[in-house]
Amino acid sequence: MVGRKALRTATPLASARRIVVKVGSALLVEGDSGRLNRTWLKALLADLLRLRRRGQQVLLVSSGAVALGRRPLDLTPGPLRLPESQAAAAVGQIRLAHAYKELLEEAGVTVAQVLLTLEDSEQRTRYLNARATLEALLKVGALPVINENDTVATAELRYGDNDRLAARVAQMTSADCLVLLSDVEGLFTADPNRDPKACFVERVLQITPEIEAMAGRASSTHGSGGMATKIAAARFALSAGCHMCIASGHPRHPLRRIESGARCTWFIPASTPLAARKQWIAGTLRPAGALHIDAGALRALRSGKSLLPAGVTRTLGRFDSGDTVSVIAPDGAEVARGIAAYSDDDAARILGRQSSEIESLLGFRGPDELIHRDDLVILPHERGPALPETAAPAVPDQSGPALSGAV
Ligand code: GLU
């Protein structure tokens, strides 16, 4: 579905709570000299700091490691073999991180480097761990600067482009806005360099085969991404309830320009990150286990509260923290589904107890809730018991959520 009218309301960038901005190598690194374009970067960081001053949380996904590592290693322009690009990334990433630290420290902002691999986003425990780290960084006000861990990513197991990595980070952190800054202005119906009838697309509500076809026809000169990876990123973002924007990063202060209505393509999701996450939880086909709750906890859940250990009477099945579990009412009906914050073993040790006792019971300080209300979906009344009393617990799905799924 495509609309070509300009957005009349304030951009989603202005109203977002949490924003992921991705910058491509072609913006950060000067083509001729292979050096970092500090002037451009300073202007971008000024934009990011402006968002932060407005109370918005910002994560930056920055490319540029490979491009910055070429010159010191005397690597000629053109495609690199994998070990060469990994070597270049090792040299370039340290330079990139240094520049971010220097420029952001001047502004009194603590920068945190996070290097992720595909496995970190696809393997459940690593995914949860990465998500918790990013949450912790945002909570203390640090600015996470994220890139793929190119030096260790293998040919088969790598993103290879930061468009999809950025979308995954947006999903992982329940961001409500993702901005992909690169050398393209947005999506065209055809390659504008070749087809005079090509039209600019300002708004996309759904990734249809028509949109996919437009991505196939578009051309982008730099970076690993191109339009196809941007559309793949949009697919992830929309499924996670996250707005996404493709915009040119070339002009100074690109984010400010987007807010003042500069031409760009917006992808508009049908739901919010929280709703998308809840839909994903509700749709889990095989919850890994179950928590039986008492009548008081049932009332609390129905009034929108979290599930505390005090209201749980027993656990069923084997599950890890981060697995989806059923919540079973005293009458045996499945009343809710949610993501357990503790494994079945730990849950069994804290059930019926006050949250203040968790640390002394388990020996570590975890969340107060067994299932946080944001991770909990109350099911419609008619849904029957999910797990028979004697059911063998379903084998927990060890993979992370599917790339196309919302989390
Ligand atoms: N991770 C790569 C780098 O830092 C960039 C990948 C991309 O171009 O999207 O050089």
Short mmCIF file of C-alpha atoms and ligand atoms in Angstrom, two decimals:
data_model
loop_
_atom_site.label_atom_id
_atom_site.label_comp_id
_atom_site.label_asym_id
_atom_site.label_seq_id
_atom_site.Cartn_x
_atom_site.Cartn_y
_atom_site.Cartn_z
CA MET A 1 0.00 0.00 0.00
CA VAL A 2 1.57 3.25 -1.02
CA GLY A 3 0.58 6.81 -0.40
CA ARG A 4 2.38 9.63 -2.09
CA LYS A 5 0.97 12.54 -0.16
CA ALA A 6 3.24 14.33 2.26
CA LEU A 7 2.81 13.50 5.92
CA ARG A 8 0.72 16.25 7.39
CA THR A 9 1.25 15.45 11.02
CA ALA A 10 4.45 15.80 13.02
CA THR A 11 6.91 13.10 12.00
CA PRO A 12 7.08 9.89 14.03
CA LEU A 13 10.63 10.95 14.85
CA ALA A 14 9.36 13.83 16.96
CA SER A 15 6.99 11.70 19.00
CA ALA A 16 9.09 8.54 19.40
CA ARG A 17 10.17 7.44 22.85
CA ARG A 18 13.10 5.31 21.70
CA ILE A 19 14.90 5.85 18.40
CA VAL A 20 17.48 3.77 16.56
CA VAL A 21 19.51 5.70 13.99
CA LYS A 22 21.68 3.85 11.48
CA VAL A 23 24.43 5.61 9.58
CA GLY A 24 26.06 4.13 6.51
CA SER A 25 29.76 4.07 5.67
CA ALA A 26 29.32 6.36 2.66
CA LEU A 27 28.32 9.16 5.04
CA LEU A 28 30.94 8.66 7.71
CA VAL A 29 33.97 8.05 5.57
CA GLU A 30 35.19 10.37 2.84
CA GLY A 31 35.43 8.41 -0.38
CA ASP A 32 38.67 9.98 -1.63
CA SER A 33 40.77 10.06 1.51
CA GLY A 34 39.23 7.13 3.39
CA ARG A 35 39.18 9.36 6.48
CA LEU A 36 36.38 9.95 8.92
CA ASN A 37 34.20 12.90 7.99
CA ARG A 38 34.32 14.57 11.40
CA THR A 39 32.39 17.66 10.41
CA TRP A 40 29.46 15.60 9.21
CA LEU A 41 29.65 13.35 12.25
CA LYS A 42 29.63 16.34 14.62
CA ALA A 43 26.44 17.61 13.01
CA LEU A 44 24.82 14.19 13.28
CA LEU A 45 25.79 13.91 16.93
CA ALA A 46 24.34 17.36 17.57
CA ASP A 47 21.06 16.03 16.14
CA LEU A 48 21.20 12.97 18.38
CA LEU A 49 21.93 15.05 21.45
CA ARG A 50 18.99 17.27 20.63
CA LEU A 51 16.71 14.23 20.67
CA ARG A 52 18.18 13.17 24.01
CA ARG A 53 17.66 16.62 25.49
CA ARG A 54 14.01 16.30 24.51
CA GLY A 55 13.86 13.16 26.65
CA GLN A 56 14.05 10.65 23.79
CA GLN A 57 16.28 7.60 24.08
CA VAL A 58 18.73 7.09 21.25
CA LEU A 59 20.76 4.14 19.99
CA LEU A 60 23.17 4.56 17.10
CA VAL A 61 24.05 1.77 14.70
CA SER A 62 27.21 2.91 13.00
CA SER A 63 28.88 1.39 9.97
CA GLY A 64 32.26 2.58 8.80
CA ALA A 65 34.68 0.14 10.40
CA VAL A 66 35.71 -1.60 7.18
CA ALA A 67 35.86 1.65 5.22
CA LEU A 68 38.01 3.33 7.89
CA GLY A 69 40.38 0.38 8.15
CA ARG A 70 41.24 0.29 4.46
CA ARG A 71 43.68 3.18 4.29
CA PRO A 72 45.88 2.19 7.27
CA LEU A 73 46.15 -1.30 5.76
CA ASP A 74 46.79 -0.02 2.22
CA LEU A 75 43.85 -2.00 0.88
CA THR A 76 42.91 -0.91 -2.60
CA PRO A 77 39.37 0.24 -3.43
CA GLY A 78 36.97 -2.46 -4.59
CA PRO A 79 35.62 -5.65 -3.10
CA LEU A 80 37.65 -7.26 -0.30
CA ARG A 81 37.98 -10.91 0.55
CA LEU A 82 36.40 -11.81 3.92
CA PRO A 83 39.67 -12.00 5.93
CA GLU A 84 40.74 -8.65 4.46
CA SER A 85 37.49 -6.95 5.37
CA GLN A 86 37.67 -8.49 8.84
CA ALA A 87 41.19 -7.16 9.25
CA ALA A 88 40.04 -3.76 8.01
CA ALA A 89 37.14 -3.84 10.47
CA ALA A 90 39.51 -4.60 13.35
CA VAL A 91 41.59 -1.56 12.46
CA GLY A 92 38.66 0.68 11.58
CA GLN A 93 36.40 -0.14 14.53
CA ILE A 94 38.90 1.13 17.08
CA ARG A 95 39.19 4.39 15.17
CA LEU A 96 35.46 4.70 14.92
CA ALA A 97 34.98 4.05 18.63
CA HIS A 98 37.68 6.55 19.47
CA ALA A 99 36.00 9.26 17.40
CA TYR A 100 32.63 8.64 19.05
CA LYS A 101 34.16 8.69 22.51
CA GLU A 102 36.04 11.91 21.85
CA LEU A 103 33.14 13.77 20.27
CA LEU A 104 30.49 12.61 22.72
CA GLU A 105 32.62 13.09 25.81
CA GLU A 106 33.03 16.73 24.85
CA ALA A 107 29.26 16.94 25.18
CA GLY A 108 29.30 15.14 28.52
CA VAL A 109 27.73 11.96 27.14
CA THR A 110 29.04 8.49 27.95
CA VAL A 111 29.35 6.38 24.85
CA ALA A 112 29.13 2.59 24.97
CA GLN A 113 30.41 0.35 22.18
CA VAL A 114 28.30 -2.75 21.53
CA LEU A 115 29.46 -5.22 18.88
CA LEU A 116 26.86 -7.81 17.96
CA THR A 117 26.88 -10.93 15.84
CA LEU A 118 23.96 -12.59 14.10
CA GLU A 119 24.00 -15.28 16.78
CA ASP A 120 23.55 -12.63 19.46
CA SER A 121 20.24 -11.74 17.93
CA GLU A 122 19.10 -15.23 16.96
CA GLN A 123 20.08 -17.41 19.89
CA ARG A 124 17.64 -16.95 22.73
CA THR A 125 19.91 -16.54 25.75
CA ARG A 126 22.34 -14.33 23.87
CA TYR A 127 19.45 -12.28 22.52
CA LEU A 128 18.06 -11.75 26.01
CA ASN A 129 21.48 -10.90 27.28
CA ALA A 130 22.12 -8.35 24.54
CA ARG A 131 18.69 -6.84 25.14
CA ALA A 132 19.30 -6.57 28.87
CA THR A 133 22.67 -4.88 28.25
CA LEU A 134 21.16 -2.33 25.88
CA GLU A 135 18.34 -1.64 28.37
CA ALA A 136 20.87 -1.17 31.16
CA LEU A 137 22.91 1.26 29.06
CA LEU A 138 19.85 3.33 28.19
CA LYS A 139 18.75 3.35 31.81
CA VAL A 140 22.00 4.94 32.94
CA GLY A 141 21.88 7.46 30.10
CA ALA A 142 24.75 6.09 28.01
CA LEU A 143 24.58 6.28 24.23
CA PRO A 144 25.03 2.81 22.74
CA VAL A 145 26.99 2.82 19.47
CA ILE A 146 26.41 -0.53 17.82
CA ASN A 147 28.05 -2.33 14.92
CA GLU A 148 28.30 -5.88 13.75
CA ASN A 149 31.29 -7.67 15.27
CA ASP A 150 32.81 -7.96 11.81
CA THR A 151 36.15 -9.38 12.92
CA VAL A 152 34.58 -12.57 14.27
CA ALA A 153 31.42 -12.91 12.20
CA THR A 154 31.83 -15.81 9.78
CA ALA A 155 30.76 -15.75 6.15
CA GLU A 156 27.70 -17.91 6.82
CA LEU A 157 26.72 -16.29 10.08
CA ARG A 158 26.75 -12.60 9.56
CA TYR A 159 24.37 -9.81 8.82
CA GLY A 160 26.82 -8.23 6.44
CA ASP A 161 24.73 -5.08 6.35
CA ASN A 162 23.77 -2.74 9.12
CA ASP A 163 20.26 -2.06 7.79
CA ARG A 164 18.95 -5.38 9.03
CA LEU A 165 21.14 -5.26 12.12
CA ALA A 166 19.61 -1.88 12.99
CA ALA A 167 16.09 -3.24 12.49
CA ARG A 168 16.91 -6.15 14.74
CA VAL A 169 18.23 -3.75 17.38
CA ALA A 170 15.00 -1.77 17.05
CA GLN A 171 12.94 -4.95 17.56
CA MET A 172 15.14 -6.08 20.42
CA THR A 173 14.77 -2.81 22.29
CA SER A 174 11.10 -2.20 21.37
CA ALA A 175 12.12 1.07 19.75
CA ASP A 176 9.29 3.01 18.15
CA CYS A 177 11.32 4.67 15.42
CA LEU A 178 14.19 3.54 13.19
CA VAL A 179 15.96 5.94 10.86
CA LEU A 180 18.22 4.56 8.12
CA LEU A 181 20.55 7.31 6.93
CA SER A 182 22.47 6.52 3.80
CA ASP A 183 23.20 7.96 0.39
CA VAL A 184 19.67 7.33 -0.89
CA GLU A 185 16.79 9.71 -0.37
CA GLY A 186 14.19 7.00 -0.05
CA LEU A 187 12.21 4.58 -2.16
CA PHE A 188 11.36 5.20 -5.81
CA THR A 189 8.90 3.22 -7.89
CA ALA A 190 11.76 2.64 -10.36
CA ASP A 191 15.39 3.70 -10.72
CA PRO A 192 15.10 7.49 -11.21
CA ASN A 193 18.41 7.54 -13.08
CA ARG A 194 17.00 5.30 -15.76
CA ASP A 195 13.27 5.79 -15.73
CA PRO A 196 11.88 9.33 -16.15
CA LYS A 197 8.51 8.12 -14.88
CA ALA A 198 9.97 6.98 -11.54
CA CYS A 199 8.03 8.45 -8.61
CA PHE A 200 9.17 9.00 -5.08
CA VAL A 201 7.29 6.99 -2.44
CA GLU A 202 6.70 8.95 0.74
CA ARG A 203 4.72 6.49 2.76
CA VAL A 204 4.48 2.71 2.93
CA LEU A 205 1.98 0.89 5.13
CA GLN A 206 2.77 -2.67 4.15
CA ILE A 207 5.57 -4.51 2.39
CA THR A 208 3.77 -5.87 -0.63
CA PRO A 209 5.31 -7.68 -3.63
CA GLU A 210 4.96 -4.32 -5.43
CA ILE A 211 7.21 -2.68 -2.84
CA GLU A 212 9.69 -5.57 -3.01
CA ALA A 213 9.82 -5.14 -6.77
CA MET A 214 10.57 -1.43 -6.39
CA ALA A 215 13.49 -2.30 -4.11
CA GLY A 216 14.81 -4.70 -6.72
CA ARG A 217 14.76 -1.96 -9.35
CA ALA A 218 16.39 0.72 -7.23
CA SER A 219 20.11 1.26 -7.25
CA SER A 220 22.44 2.43 -4.54
CA THR A 221 26.07 3.08 -5.19
CA HIS A 222 27.71 2.58 -1.79
CA GLY A 223 27.46 0.40 1.26
CA SER A 224 26.61 -3.25 1.63
CA GLY A 225 22.92 -2.61 1.92
CA GLY A 226 21.20 -1.16 -1.10
CA MET A 227 17.43 -0.93 -1.18
CA ALA A 228 16.73 -4.65 -0.77
CA THR A 229 18.22 -4.79 2.73
CA LYS A 230 16.36 -1.60 3.63
CA ILE A 231 13.08 -3.18 2.64
CA ALA A 232 14.01 -6.30 4.62
CA ALA A 233 14.71 -3.99 7.55
CA ALA A 234 11.33 -2.33 7.05
CA ARG A 235 9.64 -5.71 7.19
CA PHE A 236 11.22 -6.46 10.60
CA ALA A 237 10.48 -2.97 11.86
CA LEU A 238 6.82 -3.01 10.83
CA SER A 239 6.29 -6.44 12.40
CA ALA A 240 7.69 -5.02 15.63
CA GLY A 241 5.38 -1.99 15.55
CA CYS A 242 8.29 0.34 14.81
CA HIS A 243 8.15 3.28 12.38
CA MET A 244 11.00 3.33 9.91
CA CYS A 245 12.39 6.08 7.73
CA ILE A 246 14.81 5.90 4.81
CA ALA A 247 16.47 9.26 4.30
CA SER A 248 19.55 10.80 2.80
CA GLY A 249 22.17 11.50 5.41
CA HIS A 250 24.27 13.70 3.15
CA PRO A 251 22.99 17.13 4.15
CA ARG A 252 24.17 18.45 7.50
CA HIS A 253 21.83 17.76 10.42
CA PRO A 254 19.90 15.03 8.63
CA LEU A 255 17.56 14.28 11.55
CA ARG A 256 16.59 17.90 11.98
CA ARG A 257 15.81 18.00 8.28
CA ILE A 258 13.59 14.95 8.50
CA GLU A 259 11.63 16.64 11.26
CA SER A 260 11.22 19.74 9.20
CA GLY A 261 9.71 17.72 6.37
CA ALA A 262 12.68 16.87 4.13
CA ARG A 263 11.88 14.26 1.51
CA CYS A 264 12.17 10.72 2.84
CA THR A 265 10.22 7.45 2.84
CA TRP A 266 8.29 6.57 5.99
CA PHE A 267 7.14 3.03 6.75
CA ILE A 268 4.15 3.16 9.08
CA PRO A 269 3.35 0.13 11.28
CA ALA A 270 -0.18 -1.00 12.03
CA SER A 271 0.53 -1.38 15.75
CA THR A 272 2.82 -0.21 18.53
CA PRO A 273 5.94 -2.06 19.75
CA LEU A 274 4.10 -3.13 22.90
CA ALA A 275 1.06 -4.42 20.99
CA ALA A 276 3.31 -6.24 18.50
CA ARG A 277 5.24 -7.84 21.33
CA LYS A 278 2.03 -8.93 23.05
CA GLN A 279 0.68 -10.35 19.80
CA TRP A 280 3.87 -12.37 19.43
CA ILE A 281 3.55 -13.69 23.00
CA ALA A 282 -0.11 -14.61 22.54
CA GLY A 283 0.72 -16.38 19.31
CA THR A 284 3.39 -18.65 20.81
CA LEU A 285 2.31 -22.07 19.65
CA ARG A 286 3.87 -24.13 22.38
CA PRO A 287 4.46 -22.41 25.70
CA ALA A 288 7.45 -24.06 27.37
CA GLY A 289 5.68 -24.54 30.69
CA ALA A 290 3.11 -23.06 33.01
CA LEU A 291 2.65 -21.16 36.25
CA HIS A 292 -0.40 -21.89 38.39
CA ILE A 293 -1.68 -18.84 40.23
CA ASP A 294 -4.06 -18.13 43.10
CA ALA A 295 -7.29 -16.13 43.00
CA GLY A 296 -5.64 -12.94 44.28
CA ALA A 297 -3.03 -13.02 41.52
CA LEU A 298 -5.76 -13.65 38.94
CA ARG A 299 -7.59 -10.49 40.08
CA ALA A 300 -4.31 -8.55 39.95
CA LEU A 301 -3.55 -9.74 36.40
CA ARG A 302 -7.04 -8.86 35.21
CA SER A 303 -6.57 -5.35 36.58
CA GLY A 304 -3.40 -4.91 34.53
CA LYS A 305 -0.78 -5.78 37.13
CA SER A 306 2.34 -7.93 36.80
CA LEU A 307 2.55 -11.48 38.12
CA LEU A 308 4.53 -11.55 41.37
CA PRO A 309 6.03 -14.73 42.87
CA ALA A 310 3.68 -14.36 45.86
CA GLY A 311 0.65 -15.23 43.70
CA VAL A 312 2.14 -18.36 42.10
CA THR A 313 1.24 -21.73 43.62
CA ARG A 314 3.30 -24.10 41.44
CA THR A 315 5.22 -24.43 38.21
CA LEU A 316 4.77 -26.97 35.46
CA GLY A 317 7.29 -28.02 32.80
CA ARG A 318 10.84 -26.92 32.12
CA PHE A 319 11.46 -23.36 31.06
CA ASP A 320 14.20 -20.82 31.06
CA SER A 321 13.97 -17.14 31.77
CA GLY A 322 12.79 -15.57 28.53
CA ASP A 323 10.56 -18.50 27.56
CA THR A 324 6.86 -18.04 27.03
CA VAL A 325 4.75 -19.78 29.67
CA SER A 326 1.03 -20.26 30.24
CA VAL A 327 -0.61 -18.80 33.31
CA ILE A 328 -3.19 -21.18 34.78
CA ALA A 329 -6.04 -20.00 37.03
CA PRO A 330 -7.20 -21.97 40.10
CA ASP A 331 -9.96 -23.55 37.97
CA GLY A 332 -7.35 -24.95 35.53
CA ALA A 333 -8.06 -22.57 32.65
CA GLU A 334 -5.23 -20.87 30.80
CA VAL A 335 -5.89 -17.20 31.49
CA ALA A 336 -2.73 -15.56 30.24
CA ARG A 337 0.59 -16.05 28.54
CA GLY A 338 3.77 -14.28 29.30
CA ILE A 339 7.52 -14.29 29.24
CA ALA A 340 8.93 -15.75 32.44
CA ALA A 341 11.65 -13.70 34.07
CA TYR A 342 12.94 -16.79 35.89
CA SER A 343 13.56 -20.44 34.97
CA ASP A 344 11.24 -23.12 36.33
CA ASP A 345 13.83 -24.06 38.99
CA ASP A 346 14.21 -20.52 40.23
CA ALA A 347 10.46 -19.89 39.97
CA ALA A 348 9.82 -22.97 42.14
CA ARG A 349 12.16 -21.56 44.81
CA ILE A 350 10.55 -18.14 44.98
CA LEU A 351 6.87 -18.97 44.47
CA GLY A 352 4.57 -17.93 47.27
CA ARG A 353 7.26 -15.58 48.60
CA GLN A 354 7.60 -11.82 48.69
CA SER A 355 9.67 -10.18 45.95
CA SER A 356 11.92 -8.67 48.63
CA GLU A 357 13.03 -12.21 49.48
CA ILE A 358 14.17 -13.10 45.93
CA GLU A 359 17.79 -12.11 46.43
CA SER A 360 18.24 -14.12 49.60
CA LEU A 361 16.41 -17.12 48.13
CA LEU A 362 18.27 -17.23 44.81
CA GLY A 363 21.55 -15.56 45.65
CA PHE A 364 21.16 -12.91 42.92
CA ARG A 365 19.01 -9.88 42.42
CA GLY A 366 16.54 -10.42 39.60
CA PRO A 367 13.31 -8.63 38.69
CA ASP A 368 10.55 -8.30 41.30
CA GLU A 369 8.00 -9.78 38.91
CA LEU A 370 7.84 -13.35 37.69
CA ILE A 371 6.14 -11.98 34.58
CA HIS A 372 6.21 -8.24 33.99
CA ARG A 373 2.93 -6.75 32.79
CA ASP A 374 4.56 -5.63 29.52
CA ASP A 375 5.42 -9.29 28.88
CA LEU A 376 1.96 -10.57 29.76
CA VAL A 377 -1.12 -11.09 27.61
CA ILE A 378 -4.52 -11.82 29.14
CA LEU A 379 -6.27 -14.34 26.92
CA PRO A 380 -9.91 -14.14 25.93
CA HIS A 381 -12.14 -16.04 28.40
CA GLU A 382 -13.14 -18.81 26.02
CA ARG A 383 -9.57 -20.19 25.64
CA GLY A 384 -9.44 -23.55 27.49
CA PRO A 385 -6.62 -25.12 29.50
CA ALA A 386 -3.39 -25.10 27.51
CA LEU A 387 -1.51 -27.84 29.26
CA PRO A 388 -3.18 -30.91 30.70
CA GLU A 389 -2.11 -31.57 34.29
CA THR A 390 0.18 -34.40 33.21
CA ALA A 391 1.34 -32.90 29.95
CA ALA A 392 4.94 -33.46 29.05
CA PRO A 393 6.36 -29.98 28.80
CA ALA A 394 6.98 -28.78 25.29
CA VAL A 395 10.62 -28.57 24.34
CA PRO A 396 11.57 -24.92 24.64
CA ASP A 397 12.41 -23.33 21.35
CA GLN A 398 16.10 -22.56 21.70
CA SER A 399 16.29 -20.34 18.69
CA GLY A 400 15.52 -16.69 19.05
CA PRO A 401 12.29 -15.39 17.65
CA ALA A 402 12.15 -15.58 13.87
CA LEU A 403 13.61 -12.57 12.12
CA SER A 404 10.24 -11.68 10.75
CA GLY A 405 8.52 -12.07 14.11
CA ALA A 406 7.92 -9.22 16.48
CA VAL A 407 9.46 -9.38 19.90
N1 GLU B 1 29.68 -3.45 9.62
C1 GLU B 1 30.22 -2.82 8.46
C2 GLU B 1 31.27 -1.79 8.83
O1 GLU B 1 31.28 -1.30 9.92
C3 GLU B 1 29.18 -2.09 7.65
C4 GLU B 1 28.10 -2.93 7.05
C5 GLU B 1 27.24 -2.06 6.10
O2 GLU B 1 27.81 -1.43 5.20
O3 GLU B 1 26.03 -2.00 6.30
O4 GLU B 1 32.09 -1.45 8.01
#
